[in-house]
Amino acid sequence: MGNTSSMLTQYDIEEVQEHCNHAFSQQEIVSLYHRFCQLDRNSSGFITGDEFLSVPEFAVNPLSQRLLRMLDGLNFKEFVAFLSAFSPRISLQQKIECDHYVFIFPIFFFFILPLFAVEHHILFWVVLFKVYDFNSNGKVTFDDILSVLRDLTGSFISEQQRQEVITRVLEEAGYRRDSSLVLSDFMRILGSSQLKMEVEVPID
Amino acid sequence: MGGLDSSSMETDLDRPNIEEYLTTETIREVPKKLHLSDLLDISPTLTEAAGAIVDDSFTRCFKSNSPEPWNWNIYLFPLWCLGVVVRYGILFPARVGVLALGWIVFFAAFLPVHFLIRGHDKWRRKIERKLVEMMCSVFVASWTGVIKYHGPRPSRRPQQVFVANHTSMIDFIILEQMTAFAVIMQKHPGWVGFIQKTILESVGCIWFNRTESKDREVVATKIREHTQGVDNNPLLIFPEGTCVNNHYTVMFKKGAFELGCAVCPVAIKYNKIFVDAFWNSKKQSFTTHLAQLMTSWAVVCDVWYLEPQYIRPGEIPIEFAERVRDMISVRAGLKKVPWDGYLKYFRPSPKLTERKQQIFAESVLKRLEEK
């Protein structure tokens, strides 16, 4: 492995911790640094798409190409920020913000509270939305959803069936085929689901 | 229900059931009606990807943990310094001397025997075998190998192959000093390649080249011929196909297990107390690796010769390979991972992704039926 935590100073660790809103403990950040160095084989300071794909478990994931668009060329700070979307720890600061909203704007109680559903880290929604929003225009259309479903199901469902499925569930949820969804729509639709989104960082 | 392909038989025969090791993301007991939220919920797949980024069982197999420094103390540090002086100043030159002497004696005996004794092939091969065994013992002495062999020593018989877990090229040397094996090795460049071509040919070694695709069939034929021959040295195969860090075993290639002969498992476990014998071929050359071994106190290792196994009726080679891998892993205290060692060099087959797609597709279609 070669790289020890002596390459990472206390100041660096704190800076990274700030950047990810304290989603990880300092020990976890050191652990992630070891992992980053392990993946970044040519020590270029960032992990290339190829280096990510050398992890077989990642390469066989049907969404790997979409995630690579977000991951390619990230330096360590950004890498940790990305992974903080999957951290089970929500920062105290964001919790306070949530309570703050509830007191000051009771009218928006019904809208804001589901948005800041306490269990789900805001960044997770952003990542999830960005997987769908391929051209990054802030809107997810029927074609975007179709594209993701294609990646997830491959040749095991016909294209026609995929379109049928999506049309049906969209209509049932009150949308039309030419509707487009934004981030807050996603949060509302998925807000009450049991989303599985926590990843544990092993500490060496 | 059109559009759903049935899982191809070829996939099942090619590898063991990966689902035993990997969890499927959709474990819903009762299929419920499909809603928009279910379709948009890609969180299990996303989380799997993130989990793989943070830690994955394949990269773990090739990770060498740097040893804990014990010399952090005011009285331990001078001791450690003294140790360094002894290791680099006294032991290393002595070992290099022993090794050099060994090579000289070996070549002095081997070259005449190899080129001059013609006609008495049986004698020639016997002497060459003994010389190779002696040379390997010299190697082992040059790193002060403390090796304990357990179990009955291999005997020379046709219709048998030996399989062992692989940590470094020194596995071969350790086993070779006890019995002259014929081994299957990756073609290497440099001085190792030179030795491969000249000396190891005499013991009956077979070469392969990972990067050549047609190579596999050629090698398979050579293996088959070798095991049939009566007077050949017993064949040693490392079915993992690559060096692993001696804490895990990767999947065994089925080549050694479809020969229809006895498979004798050998388990090798190194004790990391003085040095980590794992050769990370991406990080160091073999010369550097040897130098590292020669400047440490000792290489401590256990070798177990296990009971010969035969393929059971109704068992396919891949299952046989897994069974033997089980035996070796248990004996040497290693954990099993469901990955092919060659993934170090190549990308995973798209079939694995397709399998995941199939599972997801099936669950969607099933729920579509529900009202």
Coordinates of C-alpha atoms in Angstrom, one line a residue:
Chain A
M1 CA 0.0 0.0 0.0
G2 CA 2.8 2.4 0.8
N3 CA 0.8 5.5 1.9
T4 CA 0.2 5.9 5.6
S5 CA -1.7 8.5 7.4
S6 CA 1.5 10.5 7.9
M7 CA 0.7 11.8 4.4
L8 CA -2.5 13.4 5.8
T9 CA -2.1 16.0 8.4
Q10 CA -4.6 16.9 11.1
Y11 CA -5.3 20.1 9.2
D12 CA -6.1 18.1 6.1
I13 CA -8.4 15.8 7.9
E14 CA -10.3 18.7 9.5
E15 CA -10.6 20.5 6.1
V16 CA -12.1 17.3 4.5
Q17 CA -14.4 16.9 7.4
E18 CA -15.7 20.4 7.0
H19 CA -16.2 19.9 3.3
C20 CA -18.4 16.9 3.9
N21 CA -20.4 18.5 6.7
H22 CA -19.0 16.1 9.3
A23 CA -20.6 13.1 7.7
F24 CA -17.6 11.0 8.6
S25 CA -15.5 10.7 11.8
Q26 CA -11.8 11.5 11.6
Q27 CA -10.9 7.8 11.8
E28 CA -13.2 7.1 8.9
I29 CA -11.6 9.8 6.8
V30 CA -8.2 8.3 7.4
S31 CA -9.6 4.9 6.4
L32 CA -11.1 6.5 3.2
Y33 CA -7.7 8.0 2.5
H34 CA -6.1 4.6 2.5
R35 CA -8.8 3.4 0.2
F36 CA -8.4 6.4 -2.1
C37 CA -4.6 5.7 -2.3
Q38 CA -5.2 2.1 -3.0
L39 CA -7.6 2.9 -5.9
D40 CA -5.4 5.7 -7.2
R41 CA -2.8 3.3 -8.5
N42 CA -0.6 5.8 -10.4
S43 CA -0.8 8.3 -7.5
S44 CA -2.1 11.0 -9.7
G45 CA -4.2 12.6 -7.0
F46 CA -7.4 11.6 -8.5
I47 CA -9.1 8.3 -9.4
T48 CA -9.8 7.8 -13.1
G49 CA -12.8 5.9 -14.5
D50 CA -10.5 3.0 -15.4
E51 CA -9.2 2.7 -11.8
F52 CA -12.8 2.6 -10.5
L53 CA -13.7 -0.1 -13.0
S54 CA -10.8 -2.2 -11.8
V55 CA -13.0 -2.9 -8.7
P56 CA -15.0 -5.9 -10.1
E57 CA -17.9 -5.3 -7.7
F58 CA -18.3 -1.8 -9.1
A59 CA -17.8 -2.8 -12.7
V60 CA -20.6 -5.3 -12.6
N61 CA -23.1 -2.7 -11.2
P62 CA -25.6 -1.7 -14.0
L63 CA -25.3 2.0 -13.0
S64 CA -21.6 2.1 -13.0
Q65 CA -21.3 4.3 -16.2
R66 CA -23.7 6.9 -14.8
L67 CA -21.9 7.0 -11.5
L68 CA -18.6 7.4 -13.3
R69 CA -19.7 10.6 -14.8
M70 CA -19.9 12.0 -11.3
L71 CA -16.8 10.2 -10.0
D72 CA -14.3 10.6 -12.7
G73 CA -11.4 12.9 -11.8
L74 CA -12.5 13.6 -8.2
N75 CA -9.7 14.5 -5.8
F76 CA -9.8 13.2 -2.2
K77 CA -11.9 16.0 -0.7
E78 CA -14.5 15.6 -3.5
F79 CA -14.4 11.9 -3.2
V80 CA -15.3 12.0 0.5
A81 CA -18.0 14.6 -0.2
F82 CA -19.5 12.2 -2.7
L83 CA -19.5 9.3 -0.3
S84 CA -21.0 11.4 2.4
A85 CA -24.3 11.0 0.6
F86 CA -24.2 7.5 1.9
S87 CA -23.2 8.3 5.4
P88 CA -25.6 7.3 8.2
R89 CA -24.6 10.3 10.1
I90 CA -26.5 13.5 9.5
S91 CA -24.9 16.7 10.6
L92 CA -26.2 18.4 13.7
Q93 CA -26.2 21.6 11.7
Q94 CA -28.7 20.3 9.2
K95 CA -31.0 19.0 11.9
I96 CA -31.1 22.4 13.5
E97 CA -31.9 24.0 10.2
C98 CA -34.8 21.6 9.9
D99 CA -36.2 22.5 13.3
H100 CA -35.6 26.2 12.5
Y101 CA -37.8 25.9 9.5
V102 CA -40.6 24.2 11.4
F103 CA -40.7 27.0 13.9
I104 CA -40.4 30.0 11.7
F105 CA -42.4 28.8 8.7
P106 CA -45.3 26.7 10.1
I107 CA -47.1 27.2 6.8
F108 CA -44.4 25.3 5.0
F109 CA -44.5 22.5 7.5
F110 CA -46.1 20.2 5.1
F111 CA -43.7 20.9 2.3
I112 CA -40.3 21.4 4.0
L113 CA -40.5 18.6 6.6
P114 CA -40.9 15.9 4.0
L115 CA -38.1 17.5 2.0
F116 CA -35.7 17.4 5.0
A117 CA -36.8 13.9 6.0
V118 CA -34.4 13.5 8.9
E119 CA -33.1 10.0 8.0
H120 CA -32.0 11.0 4.4
H121 CA -29.0 13.1 3.9
I122 CA -29.7 15.8 1.3
L123 CA -26.7 14.9 -0.8
F124 CA -28.2 11.4 -1.3
W125 CA -31.2 12.9 -3.1
V126 CA -28.9 14.9 -5.3
V127 CA -26.8 11.9 -6.3
L128 CA -30.0 9.8 -6.9
F129 CA -31.5 12.6 -9.0
K130 CA -28.2 13.2 -11.0
V131 CA -28.2 9.5 -11.9
Y132 CA -31.4 10.1 -13.8
D133 CA -30.7 13.6 -15.0
F134 CA -28.2 12.6 -17.5
N135 CA -27.9 15.9 -19.3
S136 CA -27.9 17.9 -16.0
N137 CA -30.7 20.3 -16.8
G138 CA -32.4 19.8 -13.5
K139 CA -35.3 17.9 -15.1
V140 CA -36.0 14.2 -15.4
T141 CA -38.2 13.3 -18.3
F142 CA -39.9 10.1 -19.5
D143 CA -36.8 9.3 -21.7
D144 CA -34.4 9.7 -18.7
I145 CA -36.4 7.2 -16.6
L146 CA -36.6 4.9 -19.6
S147 CA -32.8 5.1 -20.1
V148 CA -32.2 4.2 -16.4
L149 CA -34.6 1.3 -16.6
R150 CA -32.9 0.1 -19.7
D151 CA -29.6 0.1 -17.8
L152 CA -31.2 -1.8 -14.9
T153 CA -33.0 -4.5 -16.9
G154 CA -30.9 -4.9 -20.0
S155 CA -32.3 -7.3 -22.6
F156 CA -34.6 -9.1 -20.1
I157 CA -37.6 -6.8 -20.7
S158 CA -38.6 -5.6 -24.2
E159 CA -38.4 -1.9 -24.9
Q160 CA -42.1 -1.8 -25.4
Q161 CA -42.8 -3.3 -22.1
R162 CA -40.5 -0.8 -20.4
Q163 CA -42.4 2.1 -21.9
E164 CA -45.7 0.5 -20.9
V165 CA -44.5 0.1 -17.3
I166 CA -43.3 3.6 -17.0
T167 CA -46.3 5.2 -18.6
R168 CA -48.6 3.2 -16.3
V169 CA -46.9 4.1 -13.1
L170 CA -46.5 7.7 -14.1
E171 CA -50.2 8.0 -14.9
E172 CA -51.1 6.3 -11.7
A173 CA -49.0 8.8 -9.8
G174 CA -50.8 11.7 -11.5
Y175 CA -48.1 12.6 -14.1
R176 CA -48.4 12.6 -17.9
R177 CA -45.9 11.0 -20.3
D178 CA -44.5 14.4 -21.2
S179 CA -44.2 15.6 -17.6
S180 CA -40.8 16.3 -16.2
L181 CA -39.7 15.8 -12.6
V182 CA -37.5 18.0 -10.5
L183 CA -35.5 17.2 -7.4
S184 CA -38.4 18.2 -5.0
D185 CA -40.7 15.8 -6.9
F186 CA -38.3 13.0 -6.3
M187 CA -38.1 13.7 -2.6
R188 CA -41.8 13.8 -2.3
I189 CA -42.3 10.5 -4.3
L190 CA -39.6 8.6 -2.6
G191 CA -39.8 10.4 0.8
S192 CA -41.9 7.8 2.5
S193 CA -40.1 4.8 1.0
Q194 CA -37.7 2.7 2.9
L195 CA -34.6 3.8 1.0
K196 CA -31.5 1.7 1.6
M197 CA -28.6 4.1 1.4
E198 CA -26.1 3.5 4.1
V199 CA -22.6 2.4 3.6
E200 CA -20.3 1.6 6.4
V201 CA -16.7 2.7 6.2
P202 CA -14.4 -0.1 7.6
I203 CA -11.8 1.3 10.0
D204 CA -8.4 -0.3 9.4
Chain B
M1 CA -44.6 -12.6 -20.3
G2 CA -42.4 -12.2 -23.4
G3 CA -38.9 -10.7 -23.4
L4 CA -37.6 -12.6 -20.4
D5 CA -34.7 -15.0 -21.3
S6 CA -34.2 -18.0 -19.2
S7 CA -30.8 -18.2 -17.6
S8 CA -28.4 -19.9 -20.0
M9 CA -27.1 -23.2 -18.9
E10 CA -23.6 -22.1 -20.0
T11 CA -23.6 -19.4 -17.3
D12 CA -24.4 -22.0 -14.7
L13 CA -21.6 -24.4 -15.8
D14 CA -19.0 -21.6 -16.1
R15 CA -18.9 -20.5 -12.4
P16 CA -20.3 -21.4 -9.1
N17 CA -23.5 -19.8 -7.9
I18 CA -22.4 -16.3 -7.1
E19 CA -25.7 -15.5 -5.4
E20 CA -24.5 -17.6 -2.5
Y21 CA -21.9 -15.0 -1.8
L22 CA -23.5 -11.8 -3.1
T23 CA -26.9 -10.6 -1.8
T24 CA -29.6 -9.9 -4.2
E25 CA -31.1 -6.4 -3.7
T26 CA -34.7 -7.4 -4.1
I27 CA -35.7 -9.7 -1.4
R28 CA -39.4 -9.0 -1.3
E29 CA -41.4 -12.0 0.0
V30 CA -44.8 -11.0 -1.4
P31 CA -44.9 -9.1 -4.7
K32 CA -46.9 -6.0 -4.3
K33 CA -48.3 -3.7 -6.9
L34 CA -45.8 -1.6 -8.7
H35 CA -45.8 2.2 -8.0
L36 CA -43.7 5.1 -9.4
S37 CA -41.7 5.2 -6.1
D38 CA -40.6 1.5 -6.7
L39 CA -39.5 2.2 -10.2
L40 CA -37.6 5.3 -9.3
D41 CA -36.0 3.7 -6.2
I42 CA -32.5 2.8 -7.4
S43 CA -31.1 3.2 -3.9
P44 CA -30.1 -0.5 -3.4
T45 CA -28.1 -0.5 -6.7
L46 CA -26.6 2.9 -5.8
T47 CA -25.7 1.7 -2.3
E48 CA -24.1 -1.4 -3.7
A49 CA -21.9 0.7 -6.0
A50 CA -20.9 3.0 -3.1
G51 CA -20.2 0.0 -0.9
A52 CA -17.9 -1.4 -3.6
I53 CA -16.1 2.0 -3.8
V54 CA -15.5 2.1 -0.1
D55 CA -14.4 -1.5 0.3
D56 CA -14.6 -4.6 -1.9
S57 CA -13.7 -8.2 -1.4
F58 CA -11.6 -8.4 -4.5
T59 CA -9.1 -5.6 -3.8
R60 CA -8.8 -6.9 -0.2
C61 CA -7.2 -10.1 -1.6
F62 CA -4.2 -8.1 -2.9
K63 CA -3.8 -5.7 0.0
S64 CA -0.6 -6.0 2.0
N65 CA -0.8 -4.3 5.3
S66 CA 2.3 -2.5 6.3
P67 CA 3.6 -4.0 9.5
E68 CA 3.1 -2.2 12.8
P69 CA 6.3 -0.5 13.8
W70 CA 7.5 -1.8 17.2
N71 CA 10.5 0.4 17.4
W72 CA 8.7 3.5 18.6
N73 CA 10.3 3.4 22.0
I74 CA 13.5 4.8 23.5
Y75 CA 14.9 1.4 24.3
L76 CA 13.3 -0.6 21.4
F77 CA 14.7 1.8 18.8
P78 CA 18.4 1.1 19.4
L79 CA 17.5 -2.6 19.4
W80 CA 15.8 -2.2 16.1
C81 CA 18.8 -0.3 14.7
L82 CA 21.1 -3.0 15.8
G83 CA 18.8 -5.5 14.1
V84 CA 19.0 -3.5 10.9
V85 CA 22.8 -3.5 11.1
V86 CA 22.9 -7.3 11.6
R87 CA 20.3 -7.9 8.9
Y88 CA 21.8 -5.7 6.2
G89 CA 25.4 -5.9 7.2
I90 CA 25.9 -9.4 8.3
L91 CA 23.1 -11.6 7.3
F92 CA 22.5 -10.2 3.8
P93 CA 26.1 -10.5 2.6
A94 CA 26.3 -14.0 4.1
R95 CA 23.2 -15.1 2.4
V96 CA 24.2 -13.6 -1.0
G97 CA 27.4 -15.5 -0.6
V98 CA 25.6 -18.8 0.1
L99 CA 23.4 -18.2 -2.8
A100 CA 26.2 -17.4 -5.1
L101 CA 28.1 -20.5 -4.0
G102 CA 25.0 -22.5 -4.5
W103 CA 24.6 -21.3 -8.1
I104 CA 28.2 -22.0 -8.9
V105 CA 28.0 -25.6 -7.5
F106 CA 24.7 -26.1 -9.3
F107 CA 25.9 -24.9 -12.7
A108 CA 29.2 -26.8 -12.3
A109 CA 27.2 -30.0 -11.9
F110 CA 24.2 -29.3 -14.0
L111 CA 25.8 -28.1 -17.2
P112 CA 28.1 -31.1 -17.7
V113 CA 25.3 -33.5 -16.8
H114 CA 22.8 -31.8 -19.1
F115 CA 24.9 -31.6 -22.2
L116 CA 27.3 -34.5 -21.8
I117 CA 25.4 -37.4 -20.5
R118 CA 23.4 -38.5 -23.5
G119 CA 21.8 -41.9 -23.8
H120 CA 21.4 -42.5 -20.1
D121 CA 18.4 -40.3 -20.0
K122 CA 16.9 -41.9 -16.8
W123 CA 20.1 -41.2 -14.8
R124 CA 20.5 -37.8 -16.3
R125 CA 17.0 -36.8 -15.2
K126 CA 17.5 -38.2 -11.8
I127 CA 20.6 -36.2 -11.2
E128 CA 19.1 -33.1 -12.6
R129 CA 16.1 -33.5 -10.3
K130 CA 18.3 -33.8 -7.3
L131 CA 20.3 -30.8 -8.4
V132 CA 17.2 -28.7 -8.7
E133 CA 16.0 -29.8 -5.3
M134 CA 19.4 -28.9 -3.9
M135 CA 19.3 -25.5 -5.5
C136 CA 15.9 -24.8 -4.0
S137 CA 17.2 -25.8 -0.6
V138 CA 20.0 -23.2 -1.1
F139 CA 17.4 -20.6 -1.9
V140 CA 15.4 -21.4 1.1
A141 CA 18.5 -21.2 3.3
S142 CA 19.3 -17.9 1.7
W143 CA 16.2 -16.4 3.4
T144 CA 16.5 -18.6 6.4
G145 CA 13.3 -20.4 5.6
V146 CA 11.7 -22.1 8.6
I147 CA 9.3 -24.4 7.0
K148 CA 7.3 -27.1 8.6
Y149 CA 5.9 -29.8 6.4
H150 CA 2.8 -31.7 7.6
G151 CA 1.3 -34.8 6.0
P152 CA 2.6 -37.6 3.8
R153 CA 5.3 -36.5 1.3
P154 CA 4.1 -36.6 -2.4
S155 CA 5.0 -39.8 -4.3
R156 CA 5.8 -40.1 -7.9
R157 CA 2.9 -41.7 -9.7
P158 CA 1.1 -41.0 -12.9
Q159 CA -2.4 -39.7 -13.0
Q160 CA -2.1 -37.2 -10.2
V161 CA -1.8 -33.4 -10.0
F162 CA -1.0 -31.2 -7.0
V163 CA -2.8 -28.0 -6.4
A164 CA -1.8 -25.3 -4.0
N165 CA -2.8 -21.7 -3.0
H166 CA -0.5 -19.1 -4.4
T167 CA 1.2 -16.2 -2.5
S168 CA 4.5 -15.7 -4.3
M169 CA 6.8 -17.4 -6.7
I170 CA 8.7 -18.7 -3.6
D171 CA 5.7 -21.1 -3.1
F172 CA 7.2 -23.1 -5.9
I173 CA 10.7 -23.1 -4.4
I174 CA 9.4 -24.1 -1.0
L175 CA 7.6 -27.1 -2.4
E176 CA 10.3 -27.9 -4.9
Q177 CA 13.0 -28.4 -2.2
M178 CA 11.0 -31.3 -0.9
T179 CA 9.9 -32.9 -4.1
A180 CA 10.9 -32.1 -7.7
F181 CA 7.6 -30.9 -9.2
A182 CA 6.9 -29.9 -12.7
V183 CA 5.1 -26.7 -12.5
I184 CA 2.9 -24.5 -14.7
M185 CA 4.2 -21.0 -14.7
Q186 CA 3.5 -17.7 -16.4
K187 CA 6.3 -16.7 -18.8
H188 CA 8.4 -14.1 -17.1
P189 CA 10.9 -11.7 -18.6
G190 CA 14.5 -11.1 -17.4
W191 CA 16.7 -13.5 -15.4
V192 CA 13.7 -15.4 -14.2
G193 CA 12.7 -16.1 -17.8
F194 CA 16.2 -17.3 -18.5
I195 CA 16.1 -19.8 -15.6
Q196 CA 12.7 -20.9 -16.7
K197 CA 13.9 -21.7 -20.2
T198 CA 17.1 -23.5 -19.3
I199 CA 16.8 -25.2 -15.9
L200 CA 13.2 -25.7 -15.2
E201 CA 12.6 -27.2 -18.6
S202 CA 14.5 -30.2 -17.4
V203 CA 12.1 -30.8 -14.6
G204 CA 9.3 -30.8 -17.1
C205 CA 7.7 -27.3 -16.5
I206 CA 5.0 -26.0 -18.8
W207 CA 4.7 -22.3 -19.7
F208 CA 1.7 -20.3 -20.4
N209 CA 1.0 -16.7 -21.4
R210 CA -2.0 -15.0 -19.8
T211 CA -2.3 -12.5 -22.5
E212 CA -2.6 -15.0 -25.4
S213 CA -6.1 -16.3 -25.8
K214 CA -5.4 -19.5 -27.7
D215 CA -2.8 -20.4 -25.1
R216 CA -5.3 -22.1 -22.8
E217 CA -6.0 -25.0 -25.1
V218 CA -2.3 -25.5 -25.9
V219 CA -1.5 -25.6 -22.2
A220 CA -4.5 -27.9 -21.5
T221 CA -3.2 -30.4 -24.0
K222 CA 0.3 -30.3 -22.6
I223 CA -1.0 -30.9 -19.1
R224 CA -3.0 -33.9 -20.2
E225 CA 0.0 -35.4 -21.9
H226 CA 2.2 -34.8 -18.8
T227 CA -0.2 -36.5 -16.4
Q228 CA -0.4 -39.6 -18.7
G229 CA 3.4 -40.0 -18.8
V230 CA 4.8 -42.5 -16.3
D231 CA 8.2 -41.1 -15.7
N232 CA 7.3 -37.4 -15.5
N233 CA 7.7 -35.4 -12.3
P234 CA 4.4 -34.8 -10.5
L235 CA 2.6 -31.8 -11.8
L236 CA 2.1 -28.8 -9.6
I237 CA -0.6 -26.3 -10.5
F238 CA -1.6 -23.0 -8.8
P239 CA -5.3 -22.8 -9.8
E240 CA -5.8 -19.3 -8.5
G241 CA -3.7 -18.1 -11.5
T242 CA -2.3 -15.2 -9.6
C243 CA -0.6 -14.3 -6.3
V244 CA -3.0 -13.6 -3.5
N245 CA -2.1 -12.1 -0.1
N246 CA -2.3 -15.3 1.9
H247 CA -5.4 -14.1 3.8
Y248 CA -7.9 -15.0 1.1
T249 CA -8.3 -17.5 -1.8
V250 CA -9.8 -16.5 -5.1
M251 CA -11.7 -18.9 -7.3
F252 CA -9.8 -21.9 -8.7
K253 CA -9.6 -22.3 -12.4
K254 CA -11.2 -25.6 -13.4
G255 CA -8.4 -26.7 -15.7
A256 CA -6.7 -28.9 -13.1
F257 CA -9.9 -30.5 -12.1
E258 CA -11.2 -31.8 -15.4
L259 CA -8.3 -34.1 -16.1
G260 CA -9.9 -37.2 -14.6
C261 CA -7.1 -37.9 -12.3
A262 CA -6.4 -37.6 -8.5
V263 CA -6.0 -34.0 -7.2
C264 CA -3.8 -33.7 -4.2
P265 CA -4.3 -30.4 -2.4
V266 CA -1.4 -28.6 -0.7
A267 CA -2.1 -25.7 1.7
I268 CA 0.6 -23.1 2.3
K269 CA 0.4 -20.5 5.1
Y270 CA 3.0 -18.0 5.8
N271 CA 3.6 -16.5 9.2
K272 CA 4.0 -12.7 8.9
I273 CA 6.1 -12.5 12.1
F274 CA 9.3 -11.4 10.3
V275 CA 8.3 -10.7 6.8
D276 CA 5.2 -10.7 4.6
A277 CA 5.9 -13.2 1.8
F278 CA 3.1 -11.9 -0.4
W279 CA 4.6 -10.9 -3.8
N280 CA 2.6 -8.0 -5.2
S281 CA 3.7 -8.3 -8.8
K282 CA 2.3 -4.9 -9.6
K283 CA 4.3 -3.2 -6.9
Q284 CA 7.7 -4.9 -6.9
S285 CA 9.8 -6.9 -9.3
F286 CA 10.8 -10.4 -8.2
T287 CA 14.4 -9.3 -7.6
T288 CA 13.2 -6.6 -5.1
H289 CA 10.9 -9.2 -3.5
L290 CA 13.8 -11.6 -3.1
A291 CA 16.0 -8.8 -1.7
Q292 CA 13.3 -8.0 0.8
L293 CA 13.2 -11.6 2.0
M294 CA 16.9 -11.8 2.2
T295 CA 17.2 -8.8 4.4
S296 CA 14.6 -10.1 7.0
W297 CA 15.2 -12.4 9.8
A298 CA 13.4 -15.5 8.5
V299 CA 10.6 -16.7 6.3
V300 CA 8.3 -18.9 8.5
C301 CA 5.8 -21.1 6.8
D302 CA 3.6 -24.2 7.2
V303 CA 2.9 -26.6 4.4
W304 CA 0.2 -29.2 4.6
Y305 CA -0.1 -32.1 2.2
L306 CA -3.8 -33.0 2.2
E307 CA -5.6 -36.2 1.2
P308 CA -5.9 -36.8 -2.6
Q309 CA -9.3 -36.1 -3.9
Y310 CA -11.2 -37.6 -6.8
I311 CA -14.1 -36.1 -8.7
R312 CA -17.4 -37.5 -7.3
P313 CA -20.1 -39.0 -9.5
G314 CA -22.4 -36.2 -10.6
E315 CA -20.0 -33.5 -9.7
I316 CA -18.9 -31.0 -12.3
P317 CA -15.3 -29.8 -12.4
I318 CA -16.2 -26.3 -11.1
E319 CA -17.8 -27.9 -8.0
F320 CA -14.8 -30.2 -7.6
A321 CA -12.6 -27.1 -7.7
E322 CA -14.7 -25.3 -5.1
R323 CA -14.6 -28.4 -2.8
V324 CA -10.8 -28.6 -3.0
R325 CA -10.6 -24.8 -2.4
D326 CA -12.7 -25.3 0.7
M327 CA -10.3 -27.9 2.0
I328 CA -7.2 -25.7 1.4
S329 CA -8.9 -22.6 2.8
V330 CA -10.0 -24.3 5.9
R331 CA -6.6 -25.9 6.5
A332 CA -4.6 -22.7 6.0
G333 CA -7.1 -20.4 7.7
L334 CA -7.9 -18.4 4.6
K335 CA -11.2 -16.7 3.6
K336 CA -12.8 -17.5 0.3
V337 CA -14.0 -14.8 -2.1
P338 CA -16.1 -15.5 -5.3
W339 CA -13.9 -13.6 -7.7
D340 CA -11.7 -14.9 -10.5
G341 CA -8.0 -14.0 -10.0
Y342 CA -7.7 -12.9 -13.6
L343 CA -9.9 -9.9 -12.8
K344 CA -6.6 -8.3 -11.7
Y345 CA -5.8 -8.1 -15.4
F346 CA -9.1 -8.2 -17.2
R347 CA -12.6 -6.6 -16.7
P348 CA -15.4 -8.8 -15.3
S349 CA -17.5 -10.6 -17.9
P350 CA -20.7 -8.8 -18.9
K351 CA -22.6 -11.9 -17.9
L352 CA -22.4 -10.9 -14.2
T353 CA -24.0 -7.5 -15.0
E354 CA -26.6 -9.3 -17.0
R355 CA -27.4 -11.6 -14.1
K356 CA -28.2 -8.5 -11.9
Q357 CA -30.3 -7.0 -14.7
Q358 CA -32.2 -10.3 -15.0
I359 CA -33.0 -10.3 -11.2
F360 CA -34.3 -6.8 -11.3
A361 CA -36.3 -7.3 -14.5
E362 CA -37.9 -10.4 -13.1
S363 CA -39.0 -8.6 -10.0
V364 CA -40.5 -5.7 -12.0
L365 CA -42.4 -8.0 -14.3
K366 CA -43.7 -10.0 -11.4
R367 CA -45.0 -7.0 -9.6
L368 CA -46.6 -5.8 -12.8
E369 CA -48.9 -8.8 -12.8
E370 CA -50.1 -7.9 -9.3
K371 CA -53.3 -5.8 -9.2

